[in-house]
Amino acid sequence: VLDTSLRFIEDDGNHYQVLGIAYDLTRVRQLEAMQKDFVSNVSHELKTPVTSLLGFTETLLDGAKDDPDTLKQFLEIMQKDAIRLQQLIQEILQLSHDGKNISYDFQQIKVYPFVQELLHSYSKIIKEKQLSLAVTGNEQITYLTKYELFYPIIKNLIENAIQYAPNGGEITIHFALEKEFTFSVQDNGLGISQKDQERIFERFYRVDKARSRHSGGTGLGLSIVQNYTELLGGHITLDSHLGLGSTFTVYLPIEKIN
Ligand code: ADP
């Protein structure tokens, strides 16, 4: 905001003051544009599964339901659409709060068993892709943090590594508690070009839209990771080389609560 005032005395001896205020609206306009983009992206993403659901219900009602094989096949597709909608809504909600009005409880997390349990929920795809996973870090470490924010960060990073690692790929998860808590996830997958690295944390940004959508990606995961890491007072780095793989590292502060 530019604030200038001009004082002068007229011939009649009276004192006058002219006040001028100019607002720089660049940032406001930028935020408005971002909001518009976000809404149009959200609508577009929601439309796809809804259109598919409507198409399949219509075909079923038109008679396709009478063939048991078609019925099963269509229901399976419709279930996938519904799961996608559920995931989108959950992630949009996760993104929509800035954490300011919510107070999360601190919890002591035993990091090693926490990671093992998380990996367990991906055992099917890990087996299918024949991935080899290594979890390194002191098994005794407990880290005090806000679980509701911490969990989605770790989950999204691990999920991406599993998703973007090639068949037979290797993933290394490392954590340490020193001056701060660090957690890194390294994969030997596709890697991310320098140009894409600059945009990867943007909402809905996907390097390969078709591939990401096919594997259930929404393009929201990393923006949630970045948002939550910052809410916890930390930061995230990415080291990646095309064709070689990526390492995402989250640095989080050590909380002291009395
Ligand atoms: P998505 O739901 O599509 O995975 P994210 O926000 O988690 O969305 O990631 C955004 C994009 O970043 C992905 O679509 C993918 O192109 C790229 N990406 C994320 N993690 C990795 C990774 N470990 N290796 C290669 N590319 C990745």
Coordinates of C-alpha atoms and ligand atoms in Angstrom, one line a residue:
V1 CA 0.0 0.0 0.0
L2 CA 1.3 3.4 -1.0
D3 CA 0.3 6.1 1.3
T4 CA 1.1 9.7 0.5
S5 CA -0.2 13.0 1.8
L6 CA 0.3 16.5 0.7
R7 CA 0.0 19.5 3.0
F8 CA -0.3 23.1 1.8
I9 CA -1.5 26.5 3.0
E10 CA -3.9 28.4 0.7
D11 CA -3.9 32.2 0.3
D12 CA -6.8 32.4 2.8
G13 CA -4.4 31.1 5.4
N14 CA -6.2 27.8 5.9
H15 CA -4.3 24.5 6.1
Y16 CA -5.2 21.8 3.7
Q17 CA -4.2 18.2 3.4
V18 CA -4.7 15.9 0.4
L19 CA -4.4 12.3 1.2
G20 CA -3.8 9.7 -1.5
I21 CA -3.8 5.9 -1.0
A22 CA -2.9 3.5 -3.8
Y23 CA -3.2 -0.3 -3.3
D24 CA -1.0 -2.7 -5.2
L25 CA -3.5 -5.3 -6.3
T26 CA -1.1 -7.6 -8.1
R27 CA -1.0 -10.2 -5.3
V28 CA -4.8 -10.0 -4.8
R29 CA -5.3 -10.6 -8.5
Q30 CA -2.8 -13.5 -8.5
L31 CA -4.7 -15.1 -5.6
E32 CA -8.0 -14.7 -7.4
A33 CA -6.6 -16.3 -10.5
M34 CA -5.2 -19.2 -8.5
Q35 CA -8.6 -19.7 -6.8
K36 CA -10.3 -19.7 -10.2
D37 CA -7.9 -22.2 -11.6
F38 CA -8.4 -24.4 -8.5
V39 CA -12.1 -24.3 -8.8
S40 CA -12.0 -25.1 -12.5
N41 CA -9.5 -28.0 -11.9
V42 CA -11.7 -29.4 -9.1
S43 CA -14.8 -29.3 -11.3
H44 CA -13.0 -30.9 -14.2
E45 CA -11.6 -33.7 -12.0
L46 CA -15.0 -34.4 -10.4
K47 CA -16.8 -34.4 -13.7
T48 CA -14.8 -37.3 -15.2
P49 CA -15.9 -40.0 -12.7
V50 CA -19.4 -38.6 -12.4
T51 CA -19.9 -38.7 -16.2
S52 CA -18.6 -42.2 -16.3
L53 CA -21.0 -43.3 -13.4
L54 CA -24.0 -41.7 -15.2
G55 CA -23.1 -43.4 -18.5
F56 CA -22.8 -46.9 -17.0
T57 CA -26.0 -46.6 -14.9
E58 CA -27.9 -45.5 -18.0
T59 CA -26.5 -48.4 -20.0
L60 CA -27.3 -50.9 -17.2
L61 CA -30.9 -49.5 -16.9
D62 CA -31.3 -49.7 -20.6
G63 CA -31.0 -53.5 -20.4
A64 CA -27.3 -54.3 -19.9
K65 CA -28.0 -55.4 -16.3
D66 CA -29.7 -58.5 -17.6
D67 CA -26.3 -60.0 -18.7
P68 CA -24.5 -61.1 -15.5
D69 CA -21.0 -60.7 -17.0
T70 CA -21.7 -57.2 -18.2
L71 CA -23.4 -56.3 -14.9
K72 CA -20.3 -57.4 -12.9
Q73 CA -17.9 -55.7 -15.3
F74 CA -19.8 -52.4 -15.2
L75 CA -20.3 -52.5 -11.4
E76 CA -16.5 -52.9 -11.0
I77 CA -15.9 -49.8 -13.1
M78 CA -18.5 -47.9 -11.2
Q79 CA -16.9 -48.9 -7.9
K80 CA -13.5 -47.5 -9.2
D81 CA -15.2 -44.3 -10.1
A82 CA -16.8 -44.0 -6.7
I83 CA -13.4 -44.7 -5.0
R84 CA -11.8 -42.0 -7.2
L85 CA -14.5 -39.5 -6.2
Q86 CA -14.0 -40.4 -2.5
Q87 CA -10.3 -39.9 -2.8
L88 CA -10.7 -36.6 -4.6
I89 CA -13.1 -35.2 -2.0
Q90 CA -10.9 -36.3 0.8
E91 CA -7.8 -34.7 -0.7
I92 CA -9.7 -31.5 -1.6
L93 CA -10.8 -31.3 2.0
Q94 CA -7.3 -31.9 3.3
L95 CA -6.1 -29.1 1.1
S96 CA -8.8 -26.7 2.0
H97 CA -7.9 -26.1 5.6
D98 CA -4.9 -24.1 6.5
G99 CA -4.7 -25.6 10.0
K100 CA -5.2 -22.3 11.7
N101 CA -8.6 -23.1 13.1
I102 CA -7.8 -26.7 14.1
S103 CA -5.7 -27.7 17.0
Y104 CA -4.2 -31.1 16.5
D105 CA -3.0 -33.2 19.4
F106 CA 0.6 -34.2 19.7
Q107 CA 1.4 -37.9 19.7
Q108 CA 4.5 -39.9 20.3
I109 CA 5.1 -42.0 17.2
K110 CA 7.3 -45.0 17.2
V111 CA 8.6 -44.4 13.7
Y112 CA 9.9 -47.8 12.7
P113 CA 6.7 -49.8 13.5
F114 CA 4.6 -46.9 12.1
V115 CA 6.4 -47.2 8.7
Q116 CA 6.2 -51.0 8.7
E117 CA 2.5 -50.9 9.3
L118 CA 2.1 -48.4 6.5
L119 CA 4.1 -50.5 4.1
H120 CA 1.9 -53.5 5.1
S121 CA -1.1 -51.8 3.6
Y122 CA 0.7 -51.7 0.3
S123 CA 1.9 -55.3 0.4
K124 CA -0.2 -56.3 -2.6
I125 CA 1.2 -53.8 -5.1
I126 CA 4.7 -54.2 -3.6
K127 CA 4.5 -58.0 -4.3
E128 CA 3.0 -57.4 -7.8
K129 CA 5.7 -55.0 -8.8
Q130 CA 8.4 -57.1 -7.0
L131 CA 9.8 -54.0 -5.3
S132 CA 12.5 -54.3 -2.8
L133 CA 12.2 -52.0 0.2
A134 CA 14.7 -51.1 2.9
V135 CA 13.8 -49.1 6.0
T136 CA 16.8 -47.7 7.7
G137 CA 16.9 -45.7 10.9
N138 CA 17.1 -46.4 14.6
E139 CA 14.2 -48.7 15.5
Q140 CA 13.9 -47.1 18.9
I141 CA 13.2 -43.6 17.7
T142 CA 10.0 -42.0 18.8
Y143 CA 9.0 -38.7 17.3
L144 CA 6.5 -36.3 18.9
T145 CA 4.3 -34.7 16.3
K146 CA 0.8 -33.9 15.2
Y147 CA -0.3 -37.3 13.8
E148 CA -3.1 -35.9 11.6
L149 CA -0.6 -33.8 9.7
F150 CA 2.4 -36.2 9.9
Y151 CA 0.6 -39.3 8.6
P152 CA -0.5 -37.9 5.2
I153 CA 3.0 -36.5 4.5
I154 CA 4.6 -39.9 5.0
K155 CA 1.8 -41.8 3.3
N156 CA 1.9 -39.7 0.2
L157 CA 5.7 -39.9 -0.2
I158 CA 5.7 -43.6 0.2
E159 CA 2.7 -44.1 -2.1
N160 CA 4.4 -42.1 -4.8
A161 CA 7.6 -44.0 -4.6
I162 CA 5.7 -47.3 -4.8
Q163 CA 3.7 -45.9 -7.7
Y164 CA 6.5 -44.4 -9.8
A165 CA 9.1 -47.1 -9.1
P166 CA 9.6 -49.6 -12.0
N167 CA 8.8 -53.3 -11.6
G168 CA 11.7 -54.8 -9.6
G169 CA 12.6 -51.3 -8.4
E170 CA 14.2 -50.4 -5.1
I171 CA 12.9 -48.0 -2.5
T172 CA 14.9 -46.8 0.6
I173 CA 13.2 -45.1 3.5
H174 CA 15.4 -43.5 6.0
F175 CA 14.7 -41.6 9.1
A176 CA 16.8 -39.9 11.8
L177 CA 16.3 -37.8 14.9
E178 CA 19.1 -35.4 15.6
K179 CA 18.8 -31.6 15.6
E180 CA 15.6 -32.1 13.7
F181 CA 13.6 -35.1 12.5
T182 CA 14.4 -36.1 8.9
F183 CA 12.5 -38.6 6.8
S184 CA 13.5 -39.4 3.3
V185 CA 12.0 -41.7 0.6
Q186 CA 14.3 -42.7 -2.3
D187 CA 13.2 -44.5 -5.4
N188 CA 15.0 -45.6 -8.5
G189 CA 12.0 -44.8 -10.7
L190 CA 11.3 -42.4 -13.6
G191 CA 12.9 -39.4 -12.0
I192 CA 11.6 -35.8 -12.5
S193 CA 13.1 -33.3 -14.9
Q194 CA 14.5 -30.0 -13.6
K195 CA 11.6 -28.1 -15.3
D196 CA 8.9 -30.3 -13.7
Q197 CA 10.6 -30.2 -10.3
E198 CA 9.7 -26.5 -10.2
R199 CA 6.0 -27.3 -10.5
I200 CA 5.6 -30.7 -8.9
F201 CA 4.2 -29.3 -5.6
E202 CA 1.5 -27.3 -7.4
R203 CA -2.1 -28.5 -7.0
F204 CA -3.2 -30.9 -9.7
Y205 CA 0.2 -30.8 -11.4
R206 CA 1.1 -34.1 -12.9
V207 CA 4.0 -34.8 -15.2
D208 CA 2.2 -37.4 -17.1
K209 CA -1.5 -36.9 -16.6
A210 CA -2.7 -40.0 -18.4
R211 CA -0.3 -42.3 -16.5
S212 CA -1.0 -40.6 -13.1
R213 CA -4.8 -40.8 -13.5
H214 CA -4.6 -44.4 -14.7
S215 CA -2.8 -45.3 -11.5
G216 CA -5.3 -43.4 -9.4
G217 CA -3.3 -40.2 -9.0
T218 CA -5.0 -36.9 -8.5
G219 CA -2.0 -34.5 -8.6
L220 CA -2.9 -33.3 -5.1
G221 CA -0.7 -35.5 -3.0
L222 CA 2.5 -33.5 -3.1
S223 CA 0.7 -30.2 -2.5
I224 CA -0.8 -31.7 0.6
V225 CA 2.7 -32.9 1.6
Q226 CA 4.1 -29.5 1.2
N227 CA 1.2 -27.8 3.0
Y228 CA 1.3 -30.1 6.0
T229 CA 5.1 -30.0 6.2
E230 CA 4.9 -26.2 6.5
L231 CA 2.1 -26.4 9.0
L232 CA 4.4 -28.5 11.1
G233 CA 7.1 -25.9 10.8
G234 CA 9.3 -27.9 8.5
H235 CA 10.4 -28.0 4.9
I236 CA 10.8 -30.5 2.1
T237 CA 13.6 -31.0 -0.5
L238 CA 13.7 -33.0 -3.7
D239 CA 16.7 -34.4 -5.4
S240 CA 15.8 -36.1 -8.7
H241 CA 17.4 -37.0 -12.0
L242 CA 15.5 -38.2 -15.0
G243 CA 15.8 -41.9 -15.5
L244 CA 17.7 -42.4 -12.2
G245 CA 15.1 -41.8 -9.5
S246 CA 14.0 -39.3 -6.9
T247 CA 14.6 -38.6 -3.2
F248 CA 12.1 -36.6 -1.2
T249 CA 13.3 -35.5 2.2
V250 CA 11.2 -33.9 4.9
Y251 CA 12.8 -31.9 7.7
L252 CA 10.6 -31.4 10.8
P253 CA 11.4 -29.5 14.0
I254 CA 11.7 -31.3 17.3
E255 CA 8.7 -30.2 19.5
K256 CA 9.2 -29.4 23.1
I257 CA 6.0 -29.4 25.1
N258 CA 6.0 -28.8 28.7
Ligands
ADP1 P1 -0.3 -37.9 -8.0 O1 -1.6 -38.2 -7.3 O2 -0.5 -37.7 -9.5 O3 0.8 -38.9 -7.7 P2 1.3 -36.0 -6.6 O4 1.0 -34.6 -6.2 O5 1.6 -36.9 -5.5 O6 0.1 -36.5 -7.5 O7 2.5 -35.9 -7.6 C1 2.5 -35.0 -8.7 C2 3.3 -35.6 -9.8 O8 4.6 -35.7 -9.5 C3 2.9 -37.0 -10.2 O9 1.8 -37.1 -11.1 C4 4.1 -37.5 -10.9 O10 4.2 -37.1 -12.2 C5 5.2 -36.8 -10.1 N1 5.9 -37.6 -9.1 C6 5.6 -37.6 -7.7 N2 6.3 -38.5 -7.0 C7 7.2 -39.0 -8.0 C8 8.2 -40.0 -7.9 N3 8.6 -40.5 -6.7 N4 8.9 -40.3 -9.0 C9 8.5 -39.7 -10.2 N5 7.6 -38.8 -10.3 C10 6.9 -38.5 -9.2

